[in-house]
């Protein structure tokens, strides 16, 4: 159906991934990551359309309706996946926008593929959106789409939200063809960021690179006002609370605790296996605490869930090898028959299993070196209906601004992680409640619906 959706989301991934089994049969499974967790409920409630990739190379399947949404797949060839997704998106822009914690790679064919694929997404959105409809474009894989779409459909209201950090001016300046990316974003009426500093960086760049005259929250470009502001993303609190109150989920949490050794305190990490997440620093800190006797294998256990992610990108393969070597080393040195200090799960989980883990964990360890927001932190807080549990949280996660009563750490400083972990282990139940309660209130008052409502409300105003 052409041009009939009042509300269209455009994101690199559809909310479901195509899964091809060994026997060649195909099915759909929920895609990983925070973006999908955040957006799926919103599109469903609008009866809208979602433009995205299936997660597999090859021709796009026919568009289809599911779960109250119209899904419009965009096909990526094996070369596109290699150059646009793994290359320009995840080996150039991703590391550069995360403070270059890994060295960004710059390749001309990757940039060309990024532009060509962005154009296909823009064309698909132009095809689906109703006259004067709203199109909401997401994340760093699609930064050229706003300008391309505006050219095709000047009647549309166009919003863009960046889920990851936006880099400081000096880092952004390193990108080849940096002006194109900036002009791409300026095609939107409203450009949203996780943190106010990111919006400021963006506005400052429009002055430096394009000679524009940015004001506090907007800039005039091409005769239009473009607004840039922070909208910290959140989670579906109701969903997490419902699971946390479910007797079956609570029973599963108790079973996990018993399996791990009833008296041991449980530490938990849940991350995509990504070098921005600080998993190695966390393991190093835990290993040192075991080595110096601050904690022992009899008293504590760490469960580290590492969701497989971008496994064809070299840096991710190397990270996996290093993490798994370190887990093996720690278990080899400090483990006993039938009892190891690290349980490492390289797998995806369903929502109920994740929430059971949150309920079971005494201490949630979230130590990214840089993170746009970190939804896992908010999910852990929302799940703790008992106001117990300790959150050890990196000050470089976007969530740190809102979750300011967490045990905050500098994740680059292994001593500081050890200090926070030890503090969290020694905190009594009243301190834990004093820390957890305000965080739970914060997340409850600022859930995903409010985020979407705020963004879309601001978009309506910005595009008048
Ligand atoms: P990112 O967007 O970088 O992956 P976030 O913490 O913001 O990081 O979001 C991760 C999302 O993915 C959360 O909603 C979390 O519940 C979900 N998630 C994390 N690990 C798993 C897993 N192993 N299986 C399924 N979902 C997961
Ligand atoms: O939020 C960052 C993000 O890159 C999302 O855009 C994405 O959906 C998620 O993390 C998971 O990454 P990927 O789609 O590369 O598996």
GROMACS .gro file of C-alpha atoms and ligand atoms in nm:
model
  507
    1UNK     CA    1   0.000   0.000   0.000
    2UNK     CA    2   0.146   0.338  -0.099
    3UNK     CA    3   0.165   0.653   0.111
    4UNK     CA    4  -0.093   0.544   0.365
    5UNK     CA    5   0.087   0.532   0.701
    6UNK     CA    6   0.055   0.839   0.922
    7UNK     CA    7   0.346   0.718   1.134
    8UNK     CA    8   0.657   0.546   0.999
    9UNK     CA    9   0.965   0.435   1.190
   10UNK     CA   10   1.288   0.391   0.996
   11UNK     CA   11   1.563   0.196   1.172
   12UNK     CA   12   1.849  -0.024   1.058
   13UNK     CA   13   1.676  -0.331   1.193
   14UNK     CA   14   1.319  -0.446   1.185
   15UNK     CA   15   1.193  -0.536   1.533
   16UNK     CA   16   1.226  -0.900   1.427
   17UNK     CA   17   1.523  -1.081   1.273
   18UNK     CA   18   1.493  -1.348   1.010
   19UNK     CA   19   1.642  -1.671   1.145
   20UNK     CA   20   1.756  -1.938   0.899
   21UNK     CA   21   1.777  -2.284   1.059
   22UNK     CA   22   2.020  -2.561   0.961
   23UNK     CA   23   1.749  -2.724   0.750
   24UNK     CA   24   1.697  -2.396   0.559
   25UNK     CA   25   1.362  -2.316   0.721
   26UNK     CA   26   1.303  -1.949   0.804
   27UNK     CA   27   1.135  -1.787   1.104
   28UNK     CA   28   1.134  -1.453   1.291
   29UNK     CA   29   1.279  -1.370   1.634
   30UNK     CA   30   1.297  -1.044   1.830
   31UNK     CA   31   1.607  -0.838   1.732
   32UNK     CA   32   1.868  -0.761   1.998
   33UNK     CA   33   1.943  -0.422   2.149
   34UNK     CA   34   1.790  -0.126   2.319
   35UNK     CA   35   1.642   0.043   2.013
   36UNK     CA   36   1.399  -0.238   1.944
   37UNK     CA   37   1.305  -0.272   2.312
   38UNK     CA   38   1.221   0.098   2.312
   39UNK     CA   39   1.032   0.140   1.985
   40UNK     CA   40   0.825  -0.170   1.935
   41UNK     CA   41   0.549  -0.072   2.183
   42UNK     CA   42   0.521   0.275   2.027
   43UNK     CA   43   0.480   0.163   1.666
   44UNK     CA   44   0.230  -0.099   1.777
   45UNK     CA   45   0.019   0.160   1.958
   46UNK     CA   46   0.014   0.386   1.646
   47UNK     CA   47  -0.069   0.101   1.406
   48UNK     CA   48   0.230   0.233   1.214
   49UNK     CA   49   0.484   0.102   0.966
   50UNK     CA   50   0.847   0.008   1.032
   51UNK     CA   51   1.115   0.016   0.763
   52UNK     CA   52   1.424  -0.191   0.840
   53UNK     CA   53   1.661  -0.475   0.752
   54UNK     CA   54   1.587  -0.839   0.831
   55UNK     CA   55   1.931  -0.910   0.976
   56UNK     CA   56   2.020  -1.151   0.690
   57UNK     CA   57   2.192  -1.075   0.358
   58UNK     CA   58   1.979  -1.120   0.047
   59UNK     CA   59   1.667  -0.991  -0.122
   60UNK     CA   60   1.402  -0.834   0.096
   61UNK     CA   61   1.102  -1.053   0.177
   62UNK     CA   62   0.759  -0.911   0.091
   63UNK     CA   63   0.626  -0.653   0.340
   64UNK     CA   64   0.399  -0.808   0.603
   65UNK     CA   65   0.180  -0.719   0.901
   66UNK     CA   66   0.253  -0.853   1.248
   67UNK     CA   67   0.161  -0.763   1.601
   68UNK     CA   68  -0.029  -0.448   1.493
   69UNK     CA   69   0.262  -0.319   1.281
   70UNK     CA   70   0.330  -0.308   0.908
   71UNK     CA   71   0.688  -0.428   0.852
   72UNK     CA   72   0.863  -0.320   0.534
   73UNK     CA   73   1.194  -0.505   0.487
   74UNK     CA   74   1.487  -0.338   0.308
   75UNK     CA   75   1.720  -0.588   0.139
   76UNK     CA   76   2.096  -0.573   0.196
   77UNK     CA   77   2.328  -0.775  -0.028
   78UNK     CA   78   2.626  -0.952   0.127
   79UNK     CA   79   2.840  -0.660   0.004
   80UNK     CA   80   2.603  -0.408   0.165
   81UNK     CA   81   2.624  -0.594   0.494
   82UNK     CA   82   3.000  -0.597   0.468
   83UNK     CA   83   3.040  -0.229   0.377
   84UNK     CA   84   2.739  -0.037   0.507
   85UNK     CA   85   2.662  -0.235   0.827
   86UNK     CA   86   2.985  -0.397   0.942
   87UNK     CA   87   3.210  -0.136   0.780
   88UNK     CA   88   3.091   0.226   0.784
   89UNK     CA   89   2.830   0.182   1.061
   90UNK     CA   90   3.013  -0.049   1.298
   91UNK     CA   91   3.384  -0.010   1.226
   92UNK     CA   92   3.387   0.366   1.146
   93UNK     CA   93   3.100   0.556   1.306
   94UNK     CA   94   3.037   0.330   1.609
   95UNK     CA   95   3.391   0.345   1.752
   96UNK     CA   96   3.436   0.713   1.666
   97UNK     CA   97   3.109   0.811   1.836
   98UNK     CA   98   3.213   0.609   2.144
   99UNK     CA   99   3.521   0.820   2.214
  100UNK     CA  100   3.732   0.606   1.978
  101UNK     CA  101   3.778   0.340   2.249
  102UNK     CA  102   3.870   0.123   1.948
  103UNK     CA  103   4.044   0.276   1.647
  104UNK     CA  104   3.789   0.376   1.375
  105UNK     CA  105   3.868   0.250   1.023
  106UNK     CA  106   3.801   0.476   0.724
  107UNK     CA  107   3.732   0.326   0.379
  108UNK     CA  108   3.589   0.497   0.071
  109UNK     CA  109   3.379   0.197  -0.052
  110UNK     CA  110   3.218   0.177   0.293
  111UNK     CA  111   3.113   0.540   0.272
  112UNK     CA  112   2.971   0.486  -0.077
  113UNK     CA  113   2.772   0.183   0.037
  114UNK     CA  114   2.645   0.377   0.342
  115UNK     CA  115   2.512   0.648   0.112
  116UNK     CA  116   2.352   0.401  -0.130
  117UNK     CA  117   2.183   0.203   0.148
  118UNK     CA  118   2.064   0.520   0.323
  119UNK     CA  119   1.902   0.620  -0.007
  120UNK     CA  120   1.711   0.290  -0.022
  121UNK     CA  121   1.576   0.343   0.330
  122UNK     CA  122   1.473   0.700   0.239
  123UNK     CA  123   1.294   0.577  -0.074
  124UNK     CA  124   1.105   0.311   0.121
  125UNK     CA  125   0.990   0.567   0.380
  126UNK     CA  126   0.888   0.810   0.103
  127UNK     CA  127   0.679   0.530  -0.048
  128UNK     CA  128   0.496   0.443   0.277
  129UNK     CA  129   0.431   0.773   0.455
  130UNK     CA  130   0.091   0.939   0.418
  131UNK     CA  131   0.076   1.303   0.297
  132UNK     CA  132   0.205   1.530   0.577
  133UNK     CA  133   0.267   1.215   0.786
  134UNK     CA  134   0.535   1.169   1.050
  135UNK     CA  135   0.856   0.976   0.989
  136UNK     CA  136   1.087   0.898   1.278
  137UNK     CA  137   1.438   0.791   1.174
  138UNK     CA  138   1.672   0.619   1.418
  139UNK     CA  139   2.037   0.594   1.491
  140UNK     CA  140   2.384   0.623   1.348
  141UNK     CA  141   2.335   0.378   1.062
  142UNK     CA  142   2.090   0.619   0.891
  143UNK     CA  143   2.224   0.970   0.943
  144UNK     CA  144   2.189   1.066   0.574
  145UNK     CA  145   1.823   0.962   0.554
  146UNK     CA  146   1.662   1.282   0.693
  147UNK     CA  147   1.800   1.503   0.412
  148UNK     CA  148   1.735   1.239   0.143
  149UNK     CA  149   1.378   1.195   0.260
  150UNK     CA  150   1.315   1.569   0.277
  151UNK     CA  151   1.424   1.599  -0.083
  152UNK     CA  152   1.182   1.324  -0.188
  153UNK     CA  153   0.893   1.429   0.038
  154UNK     CA  154   0.910   1.791   0.160
  155UNK     CA  155   0.554   1.754   0.295
  156UNK     CA  156   0.662   1.518   0.576
  157UNK     CA  157   0.732   1.589   0.940
  158UNK     CA  158   1.075   1.433   0.998
  159UNK     CA  159   1.232   1.345   1.333
  160UNK     CA  160   1.568   1.182   1.398
  161UNK     CA  161   1.690   1.027   1.723
  162UNK     CA  162   2.049   0.922   1.789
  163UNK     CA  163   2.063   0.634   2.038
  164UNK     CA  164   2.438   0.644   2.084
  165UNK     CA  165   2.660   0.928   2.209
  166UNK     CA  166   2.741   1.216   1.975
  167UNK     CA  167   3.116   1.281   1.985
  168UNK     CA  168   3.298   1.596   2.089
  169UNK     CA  169   3.366   1.839   1.804
  170UNK     CA  170   3.736   1.746   1.769
  171UNK     CA  171   3.656   1.377   1.724
  172UNK     CA  172   3.374   1.435   1.475
  173UNK     CA  173   3.613   1.649   1.271
  174UNK     CA  174   3.822   1.334   1.200
  175UNK     CA  175   3.546   1.179   0.986
  176UNK     CA  176   3.600   1.193   0.611
  177UNK     CA  177   3.298   1.362   0.444
  178UNK     CA  178   3.191   1.488   0.785
  179UNK     CA  179   2.988   1.776   0.633
  180UNK     CA  180   2.765   1.526   0.448
  181UNK     CA  181   2.666   1.357   0.772
  182UNK     CA  182   2.586   1.687   0.935
  183UNK     CA  183   2.378   1.803   0.637
  184UNK     CA  184   2.205   1.463   0.642
  185UNK     CA  185   2.089   1.516   1.001
  186UNK     CA  186   1.985   1.874   0.927
  187UNK     CA  187   1.716   1.735   0.694
  188UNK     CA  188   1.512   1.661   1.009
  189UNK     CA  189   1.286   1.910   1.187
  190UNK     CA  190   1.396   1.774   1.523
  191UNK     CA  191   1.725   1.597   1.603
  192UNK     CA  192   1.711   1.419   1.940
  193UNK     CA  193   2.003   1.305   2.153
  194UNK     CA  194   2.043   1.114   2.479
  195UNK     CA  195   2.229   1.392   2.662
  196UNK     CA  196   2.224   1.776   2.643
  197UNK     CA  197   2.600   1.786   2.578
  198UNK     CA  198   2.549   1.581   2.261
  199UNK     CA  199   2.294   1.834   2.130
  200UNK     CA  200   2.540   2.113   2.206
  201UNK     CA  201   2.820   1.933   2.021
  202UNK     CA  202   2.595   1.893   1.720
  203UNK     CA  203   2.486   2.258   1.718
  204UNK     CA  204   2.843   2.377   1.764
  205UNK     CA  205   2.951   2.171   1.462
  206UNK     CA  206   2.692   2.338   1.239
  207UNK     CA  207   2.873   2.665   1.310
  208UNK     CA  208   3.222   2.524   1.271
  209UNK     CA  209   3.166   2.312   0.959
  210UNK     CA  210   2.881   2.482   0.777
  211UNK     CA  211   2.918   2.842   0.894
  212UNK     CA  212   2.563   2.844   1.041
  213UNK     CA  213   2.461   3.049   1.341
  214UNK     CA  214   2.342   2.799   1.606
  215UNK     CA  215   2.130   2.919   1.900
  216UNK     CA  216   2.072   2.738   2.229
  217UNK     CA  217   1.839   2.467   2.095
  218UNK     CA  218   1.807   2.531   1.725
  219UNK     CA  219   1.976   2.641   1.408
  220UNK     CA  220   1.838   2.783   1.082
  221UNK     CA  221   1.940   2.574   0.782
  222UNK     CA  222   1.816   2.605   0.427
  223UNK     CA  223   1.538   2.840   0.536
  224UNK     CA  224   1.404   2.596   0.801
  225UNK     CA  225   1.444   2.586   1.177
  226UNK     CA  226   1.609   2.263   1.296
  227UNK     CA  227   1.571   2.193   1.668
  228UNK     CA  228   1.830   1.987   1.859
  229UNK     CA  229   1.756   1.867   2.215
  230UNK     CA  230   1.810   1.585   2.459
  231UNK     CA  231   1.541   1.319   2.515
  232UNK     CA  232   1.690   1.050   2.742
  233UNK     CA  233   1.539   0.722   2.631
  234UNK     CA  234   1.376   0.481   2.875
  235UNK     CA  235   1.210   0.140   2.899
  236UNK     CA  236   0.866  -0.018   2.911
  237UNK     CA  237   0.845  -0.009   3.292
  238UNK     CA  238   0.504  -0.178   3.300
  239UNK     CA  239   0.636  -0.479   3.108
  240UNK     CA  240   0.934  -0.523   3.340
  241UNK     CA  241   0.727  -0.473   3.657
  242UNK     CA  242   0.470  -0.724   3.538
  243UNK     CA  243   0.736  -0.986   3.478
  244UNK     CA  244   0.903  -0.905   3.810
  245UNK     CA  245   0.573  -0.961   3.994
  246UNK     CA  246   0.503  -1.288   3.809
  247UNK     CA  247   0.528  -1.584   4.053
  248UNK     CA  248   0.680  -1.802   3.778
  249UNK     CA  249   0.959  -1.546   3.716
  250UNK     CA  250   1.020  -1.514   4.089
  251UNK     CA  251   1.038  -1.893   4.121
  252UNK     CA  252   1.290  -1.899   3.836
  253UNK     CA  253   1.501  -1.637   4.017
  254UNK     CA  254   1.499  -1.854   4.333
  255UNK     CA  255   1.591  -2.162   4.131
  256UNK     CA  256   1.887  -1.976   3.977
  257UNK     CA  257   2.006  -1.870   4.321
  258UNK     CA  258   1.987  -2.224   4.453
  259UNK     CA  259   2.170  -2.361   4.148
  260UNK     CA  260   2.447  -2.104   4.192
  261UNK     CA  261   2.493  -2.194   4.558
  262UNK     CA  262   2.227  -2.054   4.794
  263UNK     CA  263   2.459  -1.859   5.025
  264UNK     CA  264   2.673  -1.695   4.761
  265UNK     CA  265   2.611  -1.330   4.670
  266UNK     CA  266   2.531  -1.302   4.302
  267UNK     CA  267   2.688  -1.039   4.073
  268UNK     CA  268   2.541  -0.992   3.726
  269UNK     CA  269   2.655  -0.841   3.395
  270UNK     CA  270   2.419  -0.826   3.093
  271UNK     CA  271   2.561  -0.671   2.776
  272UNK     CA  272   2.591  -0.718   2.405
  273UNK     CA  273   2.944  -0.849   2.362
  274UNK     CA  274   3.081  -0.507   2.266
  275UNK     CA  275   3.414  -0.337   2.345
  276UNK     CA  276   3.227  -0.025   2.461
  277UNK     CA  277   3.067  -0.217   2.749
  278UNK     CA  278   3.378  -0.248   2.966
  279UNK     CA  279   3.341  -0.624   3.018
  280UNK     CA  280   3.717  -0.677   3.030
  281UNK     CA  281   3.773  -0.409   3.296
  282UNK     CA  282   3.490  -0.562   3.502
  283UNK     CA  283   3.646  -0.909   3.481
  284UNK     CA  284   3.985  -0.767   3.569
  285UNK     CA  285   3.844  -0.601   3.881
  286UNK     CA  286   3.661  -0.917   3.988
  287UNK     CA  287   3.971  -1.129   3.922
  288UNK     CA  288   4.182  -0.898   4.139
  289UNK     CA  289   3.929  -0.910   4.423
  290UNK     CA  290   3.944  -1.291   4.410
  291UNK     CA  291   4.324  -1.279   4.395
  292UNK     CA  292   4.368  -1.051   4.694
  293UNK     CA  293   4.108  -1.240   4.899
  294UNK     CA  294   3.857  -0.952   4.929
  295UNK     CA  295   3.599  -1.196   4.789
  296UNK     CA  296   3.613  -1.575   4.756
  297UNK     CA  297   3.457  -1.835   4.532
  298UNK     CA  298   3.259  -1.960   4.832
  299UNK     CA  299   3.099  -1.622   4.895
  300UNK     CA  300   3.031  -1.470   4.553
  301UNK     CA  301   2.953  -1.568   4.196
  302UNK     CA  302   2.943  -1.359   3.879
  303UNK     CA  303   2.696  -1.436   3.601
  304UNK     CA  304   2.800  -1.261   3.280
  305UNK     CA  305   2.549  -1.270   2.993
  306UNK     CA  306   2.718  -1.161   2.671
  307UNK     CA  307   2.473  -1.135   2.383
  308UNK     CA  308   2.633  -1.225   2.047
  309UNK     CA  309   2.667  -0.909   1.838
  310UNK     CA  310   2.840  -0.806   1.511
  311UNK     CA  311   3.045  -1.123   1.517
  312UNK     CA  312   3.187  -1.073   1.166
  313UNK     CA  313   3.360  -0.750   1.268
  314UNK     CA  314   3.723  -0.824   1.361
  315UNK     CA  315   3.727  -0.617   1.682
  316UNK     CA  316   3.426  -0.812   1.812
  317UNK     CA  317   3.588  -1.148   1.735
  318UNK     CA  318   3.904  -1.038   1.912
  319UNK     CA  319   3.705  -0.913   2.210
  320UNK     CA  320   3.522  -1.245   2.237
  321UNK     CA  321   3.852  -1.434   2.237
  322UNK     CA  322   3.997  -1.209   2.509
  323UNK     CA  323   3.685  -1.223   2.728
  324UNK     CA  324   3.655  -1.599   2.702
  325UNK     CA  325   4.027  -1.644   2.777
  326UNK     CA  326   3.992  -1.428   3.089
  327UNK     CA  327   3.679  -1.613   3.207
  328UNK     CA  328   3.869  -1.940   3.161
  329UNK     CA  329   4.168  -1.805   3.351
  330UNK     CA  330   3.959  -1.684   3.646
  331UNK     CA  331   3.761  -2.008   3.665
  332UNK     CA  332   4.079  -2.214   3.631
  333UNK     CA  333   4.260  -2.027   3.907
  334UNK     CA  334   3.982  -1.974   4.160
  335UNK     CA  335   3.719  -2.239   4.080
  336UNK     CA  336   3.651  -2.575   4.243
  337UNK     CA  337   3.483  -2.892   4.118
  338UNK     CA  338   3.113  -2.805   4.086
  339UNK     CA  339   3.161  -2.437   4.174
  340UNK     CA  340   3.310  -2.167   3.951
  341UNK     CA  341   3.339  -1.790   4.013
  342UNK     CA  342   3.217  -1.687   3.664
  343UNK     CA  343   2.917  -1.827   3.476
  344UNK     CA  344   2.952  -1.698   3.121
  345UNK     CA  345   2.652  -1.717   2.886
  346UNK     CA  346   2.716  -1.621   2.522
  347UNK     CA  347   2.352  -1.627   2.417
  348UNK     CA  348   2.027  -1.438   2.373
  349UNK     CA  349   1.753  -1.470   2.632
  350UNK     CA  350   1.382  -1.405   2.649
  351UNK     CA  351   1.244  -1.120   2.861
  352UNK     CA  352   1.128  -1.346   3.145
  353UNK     CA  353   1.471  -1.507   3.179
  354UNK     CA  354   1.638  -1.165   3.186
  355UNK     CA  355   1.404  -1.033   3.454
  356UNK     CA  356   1.456  -1.352   3.660
  357UNK     CA  357   1.829  -1.278   3.646
  358UNK     CA  358   1.768  -0.917   3.758
  359UNK     CA  359   1.563  -1.044   4.056
  360UNK     CA  360   1.826  -1.299   4.148
  361UNK     CA  361   2.122  -1.058   4.135
  362UNK     CA  362   2.246  -0.883   4.451
  363UNK     CA  363   2.468  -0.655   4.247
  364UNK     CA  364   2.423  -0.545   3.886
  365UNK     CA  365   2.753  -0.447   3.725
  366UNK     CA  366   2.718  -0.199   3.439
  367UNK     CA  367   3.056  -0.058   3.350
  368UNK     CA  368   3.058   0.071   2.990
  369UNK     CA  369   3.351   0.289   2.887
  370UNK     CA  370   3.095   0.495   2.696
  371UNK     CA  371   2.724   0.425   2.636
  372UNK     CA  372   2.445   0.637   2.488
  373UNK     CA  373   2.203   0.537   2.765
  374UNK     CA  374   2.218   0.170   2.879
  375UNK     CA  375   1.868   0.031   2.911
  376UNK     CA  376   1.982  -0.269   3.113
  377UNK     CA  377   2.050  -0.032   3.404
  378UNK     CA  378   1.694   0.099   3.389
  379UNK     CA  379   1.551  -0.252   3.352
  380UNK     CA  380   1.735  -0.371   3.663
  381UNK     CA  381   1.603  -0.077   3.865
  382UNK     CA  382   1.246  -0.126   3.736
  383UNK     CA  383   1.257  -0.497   3.824
  384UNK     CA  384   1.356  -0.438   4.188
  385UNK     CA  385   1.005  -0.407   4.331
  386UNK     CA  386   1.162  -0.489   4.670
  387UNK     CA  387   1.386  -0.177   4.657
  388UNK     CA  388   1.680  -0.409   4.714
  389UNK     CA  389   1.979  -0.493   4.496
  390UNK     CA  390   2.275  -0.268   4.420
  391UNK     CA  391   2.348  -0.099   4.090
  392UNK     CA  392   2.716  -0.038   4.014
  393UNK     CA  393   2.704   0.204   3.722
  394UNK     CA  394   2.962   0.367   3.498
  395UNK     CA  395   2.958   0.745   3.504
  396UNK     CA  396   3.007   0.726   3.124
  397UNK     CA  397   2.668   0.562   3.063
  398UNK     CA  398   2.397   0.811   2.965
  399UNK     CA  399   2.183   0.657   3.242
  400UNK     CA  400   2.423   0.785   3.509
  401UNK     CA  401   2.270   1.135   3.490
  402UNK     CA  402   1.929   1.004   3.595
  403UNK     CA  403   2.037   0.712   3.818
  404UNK     CA  404   2.253   0.926   4.040
  405UNK     CA  405   2.213   0.722   4.360
  406UNK     CA  406   2.379   0.419   4.202
  407UNK     CA  407   2.728   0.317   4.312
  408UNK     CA  408   2.893   0.517   4.035
  409UNK     CA  409   3.236   0.428   3.898
  410UNK     CA  410   3.499   0.539   3.653
  411UNK     CA  411   3.511   0.219   3.443
  412UNK     CA  412   3.861   0.295   3.313
  413UNK     CA  413   3.990   0.272   3.670
  414UNK     CA  414   3.999  -0.090   3.785
  415UNK     CA  415   4.068   0.020   4.144
  416UNK     CA  416   3.751   0.228   4.136
  417UNK     CA  417   3.543  -0.067   4.011
  418UNK     CA  418   3.687  -0.277   4.296
  419UNK     CA  419   3.602   0.000   4.544
  420UNK     CA  420   3.241   0.032   4.422
  421UNK     CA  421   3.191  -0.344   4.416
  422UNK     CA  422   3.321  -0.376   4.770
  423UNK     CA  423   3.100  -0.087   4.887
  424UNK     CA  424   2.799  -0.249   4.724
  425UNK     CA  425   2.877  -0.585   4.889
  426UNK     CA  426   2.895  -0.419   5.232
  427UNK     CA  427   2.587  -0.196   5.201
  428UNK     CA  428   2.307  -0.290   5.440
  429UNK     CA  429   1.942  -0.325   5.336
  430UNK     CA  430   1.848   0.028   5.443
  431UNK     CA  431   2.129   0.187   5.238
  432UNK     CA  432   2.029  -0.027   4.940
  433UNK     CA  433   1.668   0.087   4.972
  434UNK     CA  434   1.772   0.451   5.008
  435UNK     CA  435   1.968   0.424   4.687
  436UNK     CA  436   1.720   0.211   4.491
  437UNK     CA  437   1.394   0.393   4.577
  438UNK     CA  438   1.473   0.727   4.408
  439UNK     CA  439   1.605   0.544   4.103
  440UNK     CA  440   1.290   0.335   4.077
  441UNK     CA  441   1.074   0.647   4.107
  442UNK     CA  442   1.284   0.820   3.843
  443UNK     CA  443   1.242   0.535   3.594
  444UNK     CA  444   0.871   0.492   3.670
  445UNK     CA  445   0.803   0.862   3.611
  446UNK     CA  446   1.008   0.868   3.292
  447UNK     CA  447   0.921   0.553   3.104
  448UNK     CA  448   0.928   0.480   2.733
  449UNK     CA  449   0.581   0.622   2.668
  450UNK     CA  450   0.681   0.956   2.816
  451UNK     CA  451   0.999   0.957   2.607
  452UNK     CA  452   0.806   0.898   2.284
  453UNK     CA  453   0.536   1.142   2.383
  454UNK     CA  454   0.795   1.412   2.463
  455UNK     CA  455   0.983   1.355   2.138
  456UNK     CA  456   0.675   1.345   1.918
  457UNK     CA  457   0.525   1.648   2.097
  458UNK     CA  458   0.847   1.843   2.039
  459UNK     CA  459   0.849   1.728   1.676
  460UNK     CA  460   0.499   1.866   1.621
  461UNK     CA  461   0.608   2.201   1.761
  462UNK     CA  462   0.942   2.199   1.575
  463UNK     CA  463   0.779   2.134   1.237
  464UNK     CA  464   0.510   2.403   1.258
  465LIG     P1  465   2.262  -0.167   2.344
  465LIG     O1  466   2.152  -0.087   2.278
  465LIG     O2  467   2.398  -0.110   2.323
  465LIG     O3  468   2.258  -0.312   2.310
  465LIG     P2  469   2.117  -0.132   2.599
  465LIG     O4  470   2.156  -0.172   2.739
  465LIG     O5  471   2.070   0.008   2.586
  465LIG     O6  472   2.241  -0.163   2.504
  465LIG     O7  473   2.000  -0.225   2.550
  465LIG     C1  474   2.012  -0.365   2.547
  465LIG     C2  475   1.873  -0.425   2.536
  465LIG     O8  476   1.887  -0.561   2.493
  465LIG     C3  477   1.799  -0.429   2.669
  465LIG     O9  478   1.662  -0.405   2.648
  465LIG     C4  479   1.822  -0.572   2.719
  465LIG    O10  480   1.718  -0.623   2.798
  465LIG     C5  481   1.831  -0.648   2.589
  465LIG     N1  482   1.925  -0.762   2.606
  465LIG     C6  483   2.048  -0.758   2.658
  465LIG     N2  484   2.106  -0.879   2.662
  465LIG     C7  485   2.016  -0.962   2.611
  465LIG     C8  486   2.014  -1.103   2.587
  465LIG     N3  487   2.118  -1.181   2.616
  465LIG     N4  488   1.906  -1.154   2.532
  465LIG     C9  489   1.800  -1.075   2.500
  465LIG     N5  490   1.795  -0.944   2.520
  465LIG    C10  491   1.901  -0.886   2.574
  466LIG     O1  492   2.149   0.126   2.036
  466LIG     C1  493   2.258   0.096   1.960
  466LIG     C2  494   2.236  -0.017   1.862
  466LIG     O2  495   2.335  -0.017   1.766
  466LIG     C3  496   2.104  -0.014   1.788
  466LIG     O3  497   2.100   0.070   1.677
  466LIG     C4  498   2.092  -0.157   1.752
  466LIG     O4  499   1.964  -0.200   1.727
  466LIG     C5  500   2.150  -0.229   1.874
  466LIG     O5  501   2.245  -0.142   1.926
  466LIG     C6  502   2.209  -0.366   1.843
  466LIG     O6  503   2.309  -0.357   1.744
  466LIG     P1  504   2.303  -0.435   1.606
  466LIG     O7  505   2.177  -0.396   1.537
  466LIG     O8  506   2.426  -0.395   1.532
  466LIG     O9  507   2.301  -0.581   1.642
   0.00000   0.00000   0.00000
